[in-house]
XYZ file of C-alpha atoms in Angstrom:
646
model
C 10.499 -33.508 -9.001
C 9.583 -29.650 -9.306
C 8.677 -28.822 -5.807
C 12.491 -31.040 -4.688
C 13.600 -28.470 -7.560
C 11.486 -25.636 -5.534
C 12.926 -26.411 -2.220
C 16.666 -26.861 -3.867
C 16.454 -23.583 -5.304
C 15.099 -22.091 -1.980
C 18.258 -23.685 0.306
C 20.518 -22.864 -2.607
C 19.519 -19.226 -2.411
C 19.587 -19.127 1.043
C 23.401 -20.196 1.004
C 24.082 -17.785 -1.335
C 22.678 -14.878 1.325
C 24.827 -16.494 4.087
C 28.001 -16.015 1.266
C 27.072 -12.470 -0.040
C 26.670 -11.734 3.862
C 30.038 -13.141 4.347
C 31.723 -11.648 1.470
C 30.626 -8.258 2.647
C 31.509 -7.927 6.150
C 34.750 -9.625 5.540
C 35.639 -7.669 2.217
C 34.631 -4.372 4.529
C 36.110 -5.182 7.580
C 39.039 -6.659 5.897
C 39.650 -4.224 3.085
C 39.409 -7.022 0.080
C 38.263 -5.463 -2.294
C 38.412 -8.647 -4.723
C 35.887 -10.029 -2.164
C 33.698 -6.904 -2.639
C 34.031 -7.826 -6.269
C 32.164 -11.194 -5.368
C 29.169 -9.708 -3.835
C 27.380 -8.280 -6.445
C 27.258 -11.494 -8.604
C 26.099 -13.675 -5.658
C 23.283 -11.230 -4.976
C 22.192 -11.325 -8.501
C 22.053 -15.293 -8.473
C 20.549 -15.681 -5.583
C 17.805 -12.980 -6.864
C 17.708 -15.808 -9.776
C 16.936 -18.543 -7.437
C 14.666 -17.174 -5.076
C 12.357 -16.678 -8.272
C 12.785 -19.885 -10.097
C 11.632 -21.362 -6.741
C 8.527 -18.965 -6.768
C 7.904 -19.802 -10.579
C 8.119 -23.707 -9.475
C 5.828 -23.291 -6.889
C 3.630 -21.122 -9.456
C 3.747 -24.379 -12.092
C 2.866 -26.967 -8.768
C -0.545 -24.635 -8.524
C -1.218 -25.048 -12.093
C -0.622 -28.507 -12.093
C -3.178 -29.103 -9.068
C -0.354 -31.542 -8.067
C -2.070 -32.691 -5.114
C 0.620 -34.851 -3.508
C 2.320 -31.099 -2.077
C 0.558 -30.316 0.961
C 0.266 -26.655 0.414
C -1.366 -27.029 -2.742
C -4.028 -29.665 -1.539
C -4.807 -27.115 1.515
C -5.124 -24.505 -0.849
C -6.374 -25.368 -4.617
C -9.257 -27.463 -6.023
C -8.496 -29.299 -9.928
C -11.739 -27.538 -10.607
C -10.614 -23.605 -9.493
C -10.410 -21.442 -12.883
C -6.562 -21.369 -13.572
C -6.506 -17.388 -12.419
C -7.119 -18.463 -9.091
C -4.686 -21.207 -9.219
C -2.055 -18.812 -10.161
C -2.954 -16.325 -8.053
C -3.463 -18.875 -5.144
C 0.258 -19.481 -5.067
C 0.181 -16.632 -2.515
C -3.440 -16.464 -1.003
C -1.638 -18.923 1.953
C 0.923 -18.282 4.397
C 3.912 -20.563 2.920
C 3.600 -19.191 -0.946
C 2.909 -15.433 0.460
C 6.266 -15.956 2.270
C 7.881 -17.268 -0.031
C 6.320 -14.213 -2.243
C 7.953 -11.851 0.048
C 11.884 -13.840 0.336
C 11.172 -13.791 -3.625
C 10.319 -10.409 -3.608
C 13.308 -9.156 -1.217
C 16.028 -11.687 -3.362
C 15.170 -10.214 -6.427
C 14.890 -6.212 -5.531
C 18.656 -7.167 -4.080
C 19.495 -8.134 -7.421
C 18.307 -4.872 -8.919
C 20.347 -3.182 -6.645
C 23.658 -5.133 -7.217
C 22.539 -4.868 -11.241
C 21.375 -1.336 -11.403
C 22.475 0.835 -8.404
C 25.539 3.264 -9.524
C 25.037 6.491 -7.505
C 26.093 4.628 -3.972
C 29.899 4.541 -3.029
C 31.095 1.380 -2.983
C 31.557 0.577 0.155
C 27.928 1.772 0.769
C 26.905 -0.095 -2.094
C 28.627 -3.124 -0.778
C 26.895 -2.386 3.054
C 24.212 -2.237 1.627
C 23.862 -5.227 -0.298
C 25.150 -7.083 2.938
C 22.410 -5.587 4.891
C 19.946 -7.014 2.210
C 21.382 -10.510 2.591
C 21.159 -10.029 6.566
C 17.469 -9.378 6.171
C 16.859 -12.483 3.734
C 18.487 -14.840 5.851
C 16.384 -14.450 8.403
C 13.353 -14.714 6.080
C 14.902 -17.938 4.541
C 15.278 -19.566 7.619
C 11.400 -18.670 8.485
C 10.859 -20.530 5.652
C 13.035 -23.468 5.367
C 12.612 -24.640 9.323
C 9.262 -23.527 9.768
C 6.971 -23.116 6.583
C 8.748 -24.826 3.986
C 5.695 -24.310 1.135
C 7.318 -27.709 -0.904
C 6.310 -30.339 1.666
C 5.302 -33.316 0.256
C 2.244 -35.951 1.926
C 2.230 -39.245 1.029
C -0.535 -40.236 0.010
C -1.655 -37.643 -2.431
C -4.974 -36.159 -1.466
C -7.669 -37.448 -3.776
C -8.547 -33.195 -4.617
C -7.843 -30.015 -2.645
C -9.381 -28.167 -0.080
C -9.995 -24.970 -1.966
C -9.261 -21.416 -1.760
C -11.110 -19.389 0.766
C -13.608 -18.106 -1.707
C -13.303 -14.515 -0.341
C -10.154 -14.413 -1.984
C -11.695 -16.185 -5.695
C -11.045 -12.690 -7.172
C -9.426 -11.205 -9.683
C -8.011 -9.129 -7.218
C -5.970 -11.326 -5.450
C -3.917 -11.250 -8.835
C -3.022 -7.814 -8.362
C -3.250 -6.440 -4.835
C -1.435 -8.808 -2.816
C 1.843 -8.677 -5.006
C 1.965 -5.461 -5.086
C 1.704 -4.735 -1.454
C 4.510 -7.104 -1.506
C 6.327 -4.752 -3.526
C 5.782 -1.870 -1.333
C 6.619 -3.465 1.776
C 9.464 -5.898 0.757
C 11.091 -2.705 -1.631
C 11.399 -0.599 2.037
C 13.804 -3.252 3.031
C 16.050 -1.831 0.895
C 15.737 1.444 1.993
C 16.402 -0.224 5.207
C 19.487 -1.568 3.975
C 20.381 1.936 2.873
C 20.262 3.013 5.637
C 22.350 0.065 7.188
C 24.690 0.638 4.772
C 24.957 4.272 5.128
C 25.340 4.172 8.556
C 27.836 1.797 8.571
C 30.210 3.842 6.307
C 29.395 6.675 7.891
C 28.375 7.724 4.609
C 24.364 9.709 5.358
C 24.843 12.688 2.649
C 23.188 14.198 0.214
C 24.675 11.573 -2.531
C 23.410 9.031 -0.353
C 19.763 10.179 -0.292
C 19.958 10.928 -4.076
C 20.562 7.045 -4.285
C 18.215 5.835 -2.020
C 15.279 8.567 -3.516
C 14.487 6.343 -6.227
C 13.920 2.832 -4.460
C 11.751 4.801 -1.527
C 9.529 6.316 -4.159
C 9.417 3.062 -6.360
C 7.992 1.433 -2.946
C 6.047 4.228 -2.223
C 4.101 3.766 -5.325
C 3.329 0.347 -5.300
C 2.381 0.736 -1.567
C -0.171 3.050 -2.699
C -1.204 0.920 -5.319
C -1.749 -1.847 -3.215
C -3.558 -0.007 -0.310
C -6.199 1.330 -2.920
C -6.943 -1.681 -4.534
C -7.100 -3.410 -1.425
C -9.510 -0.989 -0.067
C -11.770 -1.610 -3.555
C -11.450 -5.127 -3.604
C -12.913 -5.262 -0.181
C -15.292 -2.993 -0.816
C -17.326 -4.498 -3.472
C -16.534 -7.908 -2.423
C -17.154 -8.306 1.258
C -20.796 -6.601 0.439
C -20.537 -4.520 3.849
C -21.003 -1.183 2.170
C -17.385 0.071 3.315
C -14.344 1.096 1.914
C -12.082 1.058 5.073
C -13.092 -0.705 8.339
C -9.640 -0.068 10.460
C -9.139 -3.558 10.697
C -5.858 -4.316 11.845
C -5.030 -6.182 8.809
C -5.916 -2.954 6.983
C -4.044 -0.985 9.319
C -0.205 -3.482 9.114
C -0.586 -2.139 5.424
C -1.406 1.686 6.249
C 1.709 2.093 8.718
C 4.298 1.283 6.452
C 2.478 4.034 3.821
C 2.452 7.060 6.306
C 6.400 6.024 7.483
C 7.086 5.604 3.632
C 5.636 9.144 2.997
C 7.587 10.835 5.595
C 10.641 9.582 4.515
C 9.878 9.984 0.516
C 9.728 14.071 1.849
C 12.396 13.400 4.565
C 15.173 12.126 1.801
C 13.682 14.751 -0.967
C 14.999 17.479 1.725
C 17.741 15.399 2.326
C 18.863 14.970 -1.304
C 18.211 18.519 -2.434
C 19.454 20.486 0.619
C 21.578 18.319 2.541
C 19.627 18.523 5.728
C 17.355 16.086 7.975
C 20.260 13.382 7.758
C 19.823 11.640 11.312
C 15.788 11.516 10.798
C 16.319 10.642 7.277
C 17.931 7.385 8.297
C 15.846 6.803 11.338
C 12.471 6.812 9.079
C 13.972 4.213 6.831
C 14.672 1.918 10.022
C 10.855 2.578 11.046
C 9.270 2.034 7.574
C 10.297 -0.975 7.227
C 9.619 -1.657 10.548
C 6.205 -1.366 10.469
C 6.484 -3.764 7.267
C 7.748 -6.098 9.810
C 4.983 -5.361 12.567
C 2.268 -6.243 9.577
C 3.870 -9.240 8.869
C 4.045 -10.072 12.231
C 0.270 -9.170 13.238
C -0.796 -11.219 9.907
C 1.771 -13.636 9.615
C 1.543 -14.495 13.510
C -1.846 -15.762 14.080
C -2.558 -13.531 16.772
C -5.540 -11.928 14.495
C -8.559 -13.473 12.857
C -8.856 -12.361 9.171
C -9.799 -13.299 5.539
C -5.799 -11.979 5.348
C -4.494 -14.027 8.410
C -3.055 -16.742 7.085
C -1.260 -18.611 9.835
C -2.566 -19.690 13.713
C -0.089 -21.189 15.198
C 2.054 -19.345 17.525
C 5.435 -21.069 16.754
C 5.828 -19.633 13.336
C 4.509 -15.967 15.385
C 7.058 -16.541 17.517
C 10.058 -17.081 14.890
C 8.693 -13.800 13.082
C 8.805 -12.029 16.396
C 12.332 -12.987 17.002
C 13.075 -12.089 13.628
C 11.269 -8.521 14.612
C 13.127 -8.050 17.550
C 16.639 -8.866 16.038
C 16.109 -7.137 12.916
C 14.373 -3.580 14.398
C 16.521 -3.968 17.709
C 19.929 -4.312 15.837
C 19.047 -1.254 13.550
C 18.228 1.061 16.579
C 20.862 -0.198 18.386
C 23.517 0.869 15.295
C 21.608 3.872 14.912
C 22.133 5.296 18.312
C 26.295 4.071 18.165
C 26.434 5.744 14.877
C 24.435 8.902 15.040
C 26.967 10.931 16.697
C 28.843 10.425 13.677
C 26.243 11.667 11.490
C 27.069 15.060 10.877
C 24.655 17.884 11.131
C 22.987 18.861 7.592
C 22.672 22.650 6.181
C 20.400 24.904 8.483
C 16.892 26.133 6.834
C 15.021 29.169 8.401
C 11.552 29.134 10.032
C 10.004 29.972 7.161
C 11.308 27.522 4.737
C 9.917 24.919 2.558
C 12.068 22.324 5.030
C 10.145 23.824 7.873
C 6.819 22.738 6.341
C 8.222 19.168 5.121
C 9.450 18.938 9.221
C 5.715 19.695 10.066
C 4.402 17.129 7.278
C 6.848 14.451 8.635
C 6.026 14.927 12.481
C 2.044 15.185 11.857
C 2.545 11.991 9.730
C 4.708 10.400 12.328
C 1.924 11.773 15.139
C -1.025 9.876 12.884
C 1.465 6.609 12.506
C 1.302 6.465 16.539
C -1.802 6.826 17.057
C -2.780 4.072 14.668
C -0.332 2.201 16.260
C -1.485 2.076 19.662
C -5.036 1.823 18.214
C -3.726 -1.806 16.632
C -1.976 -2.969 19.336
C -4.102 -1.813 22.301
C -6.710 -4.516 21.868
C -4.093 -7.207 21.579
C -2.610 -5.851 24.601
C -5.720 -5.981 26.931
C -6.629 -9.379 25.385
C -2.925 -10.751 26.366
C -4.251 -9.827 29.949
C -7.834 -10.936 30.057
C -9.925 -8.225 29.157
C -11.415 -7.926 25.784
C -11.487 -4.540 24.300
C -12.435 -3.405 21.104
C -10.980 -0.003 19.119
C -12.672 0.941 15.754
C -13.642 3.535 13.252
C -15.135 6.128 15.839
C -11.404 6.236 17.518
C -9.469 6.581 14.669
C -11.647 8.957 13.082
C -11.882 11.146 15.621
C -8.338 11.184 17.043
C -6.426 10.733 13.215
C -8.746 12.630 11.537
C -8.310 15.983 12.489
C -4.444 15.545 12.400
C -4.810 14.066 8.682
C -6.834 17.618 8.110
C -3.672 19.522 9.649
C -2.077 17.635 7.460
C -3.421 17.831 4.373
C -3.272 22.083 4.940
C 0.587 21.966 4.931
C 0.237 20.470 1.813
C -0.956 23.523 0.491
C 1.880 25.521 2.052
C 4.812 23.292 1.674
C 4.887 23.450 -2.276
C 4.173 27.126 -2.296
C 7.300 28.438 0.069
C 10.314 28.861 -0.937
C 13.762 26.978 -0.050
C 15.962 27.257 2.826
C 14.402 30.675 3.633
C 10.896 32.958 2.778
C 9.315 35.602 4.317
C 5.378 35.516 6.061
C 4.005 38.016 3.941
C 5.147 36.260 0.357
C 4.013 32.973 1.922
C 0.180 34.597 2.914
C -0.025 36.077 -0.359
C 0.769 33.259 -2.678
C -1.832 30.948 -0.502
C -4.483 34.088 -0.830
C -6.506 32.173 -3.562
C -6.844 28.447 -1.904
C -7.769 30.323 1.046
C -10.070 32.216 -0.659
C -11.813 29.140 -2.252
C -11.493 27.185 1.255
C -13.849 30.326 2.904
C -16.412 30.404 -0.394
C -16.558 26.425 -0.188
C -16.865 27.253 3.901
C -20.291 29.499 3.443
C -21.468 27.417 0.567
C -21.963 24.532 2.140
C -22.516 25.839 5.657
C -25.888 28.021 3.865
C -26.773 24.529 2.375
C -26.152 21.358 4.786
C -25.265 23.003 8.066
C -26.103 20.552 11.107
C -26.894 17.922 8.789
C -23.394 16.162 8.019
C -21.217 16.093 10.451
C -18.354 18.320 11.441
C -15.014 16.391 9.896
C -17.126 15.114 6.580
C -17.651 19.064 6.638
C -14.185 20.100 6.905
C -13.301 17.915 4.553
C -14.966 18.962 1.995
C -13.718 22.062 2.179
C -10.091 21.317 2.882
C -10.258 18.938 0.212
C -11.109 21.843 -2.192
C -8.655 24.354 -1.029
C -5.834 21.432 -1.475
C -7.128 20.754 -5.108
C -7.020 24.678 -5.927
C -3.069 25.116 -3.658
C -2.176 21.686 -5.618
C -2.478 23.357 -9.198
C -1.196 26.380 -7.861
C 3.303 25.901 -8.594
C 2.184 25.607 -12.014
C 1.117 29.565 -12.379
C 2.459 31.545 -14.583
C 5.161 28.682 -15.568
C 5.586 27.176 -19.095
C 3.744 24.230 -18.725
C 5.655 22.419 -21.211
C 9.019 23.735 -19.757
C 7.947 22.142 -16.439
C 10.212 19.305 -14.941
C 8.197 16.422 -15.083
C 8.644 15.567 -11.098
C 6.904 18.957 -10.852
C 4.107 17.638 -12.691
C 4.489 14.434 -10.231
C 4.536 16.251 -7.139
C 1.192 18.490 -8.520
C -0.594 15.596 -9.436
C 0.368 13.708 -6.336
C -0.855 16.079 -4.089
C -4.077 16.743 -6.182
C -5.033 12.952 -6.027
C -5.282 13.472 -1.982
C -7.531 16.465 -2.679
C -9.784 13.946 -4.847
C -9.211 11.150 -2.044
C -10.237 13.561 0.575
C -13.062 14.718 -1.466
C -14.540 11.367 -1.921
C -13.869 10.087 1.929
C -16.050 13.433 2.941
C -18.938 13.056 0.767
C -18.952 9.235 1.304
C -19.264 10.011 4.989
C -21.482 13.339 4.349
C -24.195 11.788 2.100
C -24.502 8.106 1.821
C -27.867 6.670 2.211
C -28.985 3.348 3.214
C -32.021 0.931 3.300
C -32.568 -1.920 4.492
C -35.768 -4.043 2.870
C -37.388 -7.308 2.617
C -38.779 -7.618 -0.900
C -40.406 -10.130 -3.202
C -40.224 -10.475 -6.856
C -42.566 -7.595 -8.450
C -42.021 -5.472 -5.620
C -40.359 -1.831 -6.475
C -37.940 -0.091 -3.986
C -37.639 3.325 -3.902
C -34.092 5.384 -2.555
C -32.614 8.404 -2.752
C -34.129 9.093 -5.933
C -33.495 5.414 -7.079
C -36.166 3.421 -8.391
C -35.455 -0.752 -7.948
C -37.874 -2.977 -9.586
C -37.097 -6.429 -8.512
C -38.169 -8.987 -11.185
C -37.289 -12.139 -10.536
C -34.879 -14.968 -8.206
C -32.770 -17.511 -10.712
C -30.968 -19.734 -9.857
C -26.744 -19.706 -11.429
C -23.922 -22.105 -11.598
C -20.105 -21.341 -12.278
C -16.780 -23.286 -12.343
C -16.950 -23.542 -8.903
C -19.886 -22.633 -7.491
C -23.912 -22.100 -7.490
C -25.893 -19.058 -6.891
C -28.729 -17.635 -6.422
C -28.961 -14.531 -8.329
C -31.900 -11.529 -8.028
C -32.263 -9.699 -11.124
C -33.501 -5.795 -10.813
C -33.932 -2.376 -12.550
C -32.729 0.239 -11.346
C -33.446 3.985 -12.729
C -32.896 7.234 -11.265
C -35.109 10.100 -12.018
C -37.406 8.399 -14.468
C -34.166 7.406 -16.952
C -33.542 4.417 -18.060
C -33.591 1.540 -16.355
C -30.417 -0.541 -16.375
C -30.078 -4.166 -15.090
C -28.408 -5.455 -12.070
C -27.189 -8.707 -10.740
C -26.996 -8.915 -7.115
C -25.883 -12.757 -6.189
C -25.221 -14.525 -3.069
C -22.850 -17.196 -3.572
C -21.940 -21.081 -2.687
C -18.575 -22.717 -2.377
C -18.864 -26.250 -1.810
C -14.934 -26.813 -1.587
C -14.772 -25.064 1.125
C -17.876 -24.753 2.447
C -18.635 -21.033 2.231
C -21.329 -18.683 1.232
C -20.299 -14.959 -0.346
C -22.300 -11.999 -1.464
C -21.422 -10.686 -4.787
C -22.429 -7.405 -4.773
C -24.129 -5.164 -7.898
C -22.472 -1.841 -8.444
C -24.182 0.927 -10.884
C -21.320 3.915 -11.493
C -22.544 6.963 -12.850
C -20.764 10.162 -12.710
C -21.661 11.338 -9.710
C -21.483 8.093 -7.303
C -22.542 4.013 -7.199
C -25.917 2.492 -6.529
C -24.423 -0.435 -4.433
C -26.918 -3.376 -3.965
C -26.645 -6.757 -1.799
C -28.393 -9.664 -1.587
C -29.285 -10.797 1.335
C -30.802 -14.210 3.040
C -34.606 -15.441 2.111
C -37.309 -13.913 4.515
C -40.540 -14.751 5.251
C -43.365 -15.172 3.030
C -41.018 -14.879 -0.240
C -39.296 -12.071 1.037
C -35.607 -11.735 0.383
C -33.293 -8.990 2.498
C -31.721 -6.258 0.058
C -29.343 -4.078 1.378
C -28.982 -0.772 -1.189
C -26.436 2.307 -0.240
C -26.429 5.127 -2.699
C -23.040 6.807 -2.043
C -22.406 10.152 -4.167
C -18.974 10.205 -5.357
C -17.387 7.428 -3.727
C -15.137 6.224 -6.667
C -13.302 9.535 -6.438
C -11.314 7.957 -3.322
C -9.693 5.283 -5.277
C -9.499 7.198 -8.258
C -7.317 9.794 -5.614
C -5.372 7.500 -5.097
C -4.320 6.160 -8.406
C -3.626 9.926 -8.979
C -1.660 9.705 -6.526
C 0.274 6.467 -7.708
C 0.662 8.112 -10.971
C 2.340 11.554 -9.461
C 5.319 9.285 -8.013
C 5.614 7.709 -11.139
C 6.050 11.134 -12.949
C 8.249 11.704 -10.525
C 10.357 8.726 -10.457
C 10.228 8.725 -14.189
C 11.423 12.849 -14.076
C 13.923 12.587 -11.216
C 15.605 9.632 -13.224
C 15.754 11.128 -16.639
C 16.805 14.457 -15.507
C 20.004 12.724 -13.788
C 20.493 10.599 -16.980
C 20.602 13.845 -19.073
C 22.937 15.900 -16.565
C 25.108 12.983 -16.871
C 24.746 12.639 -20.599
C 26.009 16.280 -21.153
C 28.950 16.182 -18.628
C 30.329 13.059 -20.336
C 29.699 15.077 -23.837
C 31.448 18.089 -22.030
C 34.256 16.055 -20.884
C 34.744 14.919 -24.980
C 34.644 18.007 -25.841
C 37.268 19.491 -23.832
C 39.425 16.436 -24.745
């Protein structure tokens, strides 16, 4: 009976959409307001539903209740119960049900939570919300209804890919989810706001916190996901520009232009029009990624679904959704009025630069997604990769990352040149030492963007630090602090990408127990081949010392794994972190003569990219957390001043 309880749930929330939907338009159209007064209820029980079906799906995982066809195409009785939980969503049904979950329950919050919006915006907006669902429930209910039943029950599962037997399929998956599904409602902001004509400072101030809130767990899913691959698909990489990679990266660089766009927005009143338009695209390019994963039009360990029905229903549901939003954004956006004018020289200037070189680096990872897809549709097989992006994208993310020194160091609405110059005197200074440092020491010998990047990446961490001179430190609003260590965290990122790409070294051997490897000042000593077993698999597992510079040694565990449910074998990679980078060590398939293949990268400082960009998470917290409390306390002491003056 739970997964008829699942599915009851699912078309009960679903009805409650179409009704919340209804109550809307007609309360707005109509001027009810005692139909208004309906919708915020309805959203938050439908938010209800939508998760008590997730949570019933969750228990049908647990239970290894084999006669649901999802879970028998996707479990195994004998999976540890992490990976049952977390399995829920490693498939295309439960990860879309994740996502109407997701979206139902972020609708609540804003029914529950959101005060700053005027009502009829509020009430747009939460009709917008239920728009978007609908659409999602539907793709569910008709097409990949994850409660199906199959009579007989399967005697045991099919298992999980075992690519995705990780503990970090717990973590980054939902909160990518997060990220993406929490722009819809910046979407539906924007929906709203256009609706009742209502794009104004108050209206970014409300939307500021749900963009950010997105923003963050976007980030925090990106760099997980880019860890999790890189120590478990044992390929030595930390981003291949795969376009399942790049369906999460889109939505980031649109989220980050609009986080700036609606900061202007909110504190100066200007950039309404593009405000609005960048929420319609950021969650549009959560849409595209759904679409190129959810579609089967692309072959991935993230790619879910292959047939082209369900593509074709998410398409529609592409075109109506992103075509209906453009199409009220160009009848309404002569009725945006124009926001306060900023000079040249202005902080808004340099947050208009950040947006359009973000929005230029969002193209051209667009068309580098699509292109191949394209030319495939049409015969002809064509592949884009890493040497593309990096070369086009890269020097544009460089651009980039230098008017993130500027922006935080000019002033407001207006500045002059020579204030500007002199306040950026000392990153620039440290950018030219960094410059003839490492040109005296490595010039010709890494290549020319790994070179720039290092010292961009320095002259960012020095211009990062730099609002907080001469300022009381513990005077300083904590968004401040937020928007420093933000911006710091893509120095670090920056800083690890460059020396990644600067000074990695690889080998490739063939070795033999009692062999000794030597590499970049690493010493391996490989001692012996055992065989391992685990809940769900065997292994073979190659156990080695490795020492650097005569220390001591330390052991390591490189394994290469099989699943026999399904059939699959894995690498399980050994990492050593010291301070200064990670001995990374594969094994590989049995050679000749006793040999086995070892692949062994020593890559100096490579953790400091994801540690970037958990700085970077945590400076949008800050500053959510600091944005928040200061308009909590300005409200606190006008409500005191109003009791006073009574």
């Amino acid at each position: 009976m739970i997964a008829e309880a699942g599915l009851a749930a699912l078309w009960l929330a679903a009805s409650l959409a179409l009704l919340q939907l209804a109550l809307a338009a007609i309360g707005l159209a109509g001027g009810k307001s005692e139909l208004l007064g309906a919708v915020r209820p309805v959203a938050v029980a439908q938010g209800v539903l939508t998760a008590l079906a997730f949570a019933l799906l969750i228990a049908l995982f647990l239970r290894s209740d084999m006669s649901v066809l999802l879970v028998a195409a996707n479990s195994h009785s004998m999976k540890p119960w992490l990976y049952k939980f977390a399995g829920t969503w490693g498939n295309h049904e439960g990860s879309m049900l994740l996502w109407v979950t997701v979206m139902g329950v972020a609708g609540a919050a804003v029914a529950l939570f959101e005060r700053a919006l005027r009502r009829e915006t509020h009430m747009a907006t939460l009709g917008g919300q239920a728009a978007i669902s609908l659409g999602f429930y539907a793709f569910l209910l008709f097409a990949s209804n994850p409660f199906a039943r199959i009579d007989p029950p399967a005697a045991d599962g099919q298992g999980l890919n075992p690519l995705l037997q990780d503990p970090g399929l717990a973590f980054h998956p939902p909160t990518l989810y997060l990220g993406y599904v929490g722009l819809s409602v910046a979407f539906s902001f924007a929906v709203g706001a256009l609706l009742t004509r209502q794009v104004d400072a108050a209206f970014a101030r409300a939307m500021r916190p749900w963009v950010l809130g997105a923003w963050i767990l976007l980030t925090l899913g990106i760099t997980a996901g880019s860890y999790w691959a890189y120590y478990e698909l044992g390929w030595g990489g930390w981003w291949f520009w795969d376009p399942v990679e790049n369906a999460s990266l889109m939505p980031w660089l649109a989220a980050t232009a609009l986080l700036h766009s609606v900061t202007v927005l909110a504190t100066r009143d200007a950039l309404r029009a593009w405000t609005v338009m960048l929420a319609v695209v950021a969650f549009s390019m959560s849409m595209v990624g759904t679409f190129l994963v959810r579609s089967g039009i692309l072959t991935s360990v993230h790619a879910f679904a292959v047939d082209p029905e369900r593509g074709t229903f998410i398409l529609a549901l592409l075109g109506i959704y992103i075509g209906g939003a453009l199409a009220l954004f160009g009848w309404r956006v002569g009725a945006v009025r124009e926001g306060a004018p900023f000079e040249l020289v202005s902080r808004e200037t340099m947050l208009v630069v950040n947006n359009l070189l973000l929005s230029v680096i969002l193209g051209l990872v667009l068309i580098g997604t699509l292109y191949p897809l394209l030319t495939e549709a049409f015969g002809h097989k064509v592949s884009v990769g890493a040497p593309y992006f990096d070369r086009i994208a890269g020097p544009i993310a460089l651009a980039l990352m230098i008017v993130m020194v500027l922006g935080p160091l000019t002033r407001w609405r207006r500045d002059r040149m020579r204030e500007v110059a002199r306040r950026v005197a000392v990153p620039a200074v440290v950018a030219g030492l960094v410059f003839l440092a490492l040109a005296a020491l490595a010039w010709g010998r890494i290549g020319i963007l790994p070179f720039l990047g290092l010292v961009i990446a320095l002259a960012v961490a020095v211009g990062s630090v730099a609002p907080l001179w001469r300022r009381n430190l513990r005077r300083t609003p904590l968004f401040t602090w937020g928007m420093v260590i933000a911006h710091l965290g893509c120095a670090v990122s920056l800083a690890g990408m460059a020396c990644d790409s600067a000074f990695t070294v690889e080998k490739l051997v063939a070795a033999r127990p009692g062999d000794t490897v030597e590499t970049a000042g690493w010493t391996l000593r490989f001692k012996q081949i055992l065989p391992m077993a685990g809940d769900n698999w065997t292994a073979l597992q190659a156990d080695m010392e490795a020492s650097r510079d005569g220390g001591e040694p330390v052991l390591i565990h490189p394994q290469s794994r099989f699943f026999a449910s399904p059939p699959t074998t894995t690498t399980e990679a050994a990492l050593l972190t010291r301070w200064n980078g990670q001995l990374y060590v594969v094994l590989g398939q049995e050679a000749d003569e006793g040999r086995w293949q070892l692949r062994i990268w020593w890559k100096p400082f490579v953790t400091l990219i994801w540690l970037g960009g958990f700085l970077i998470a945590l400076g949008g917290a800050l500053a959510l957390v600091g944005r928040e409390r200061r308009g909590w306390l300005l409200k606190w002491r006008a409500r005191r001043a109003l009791e006073a003056a009574a």
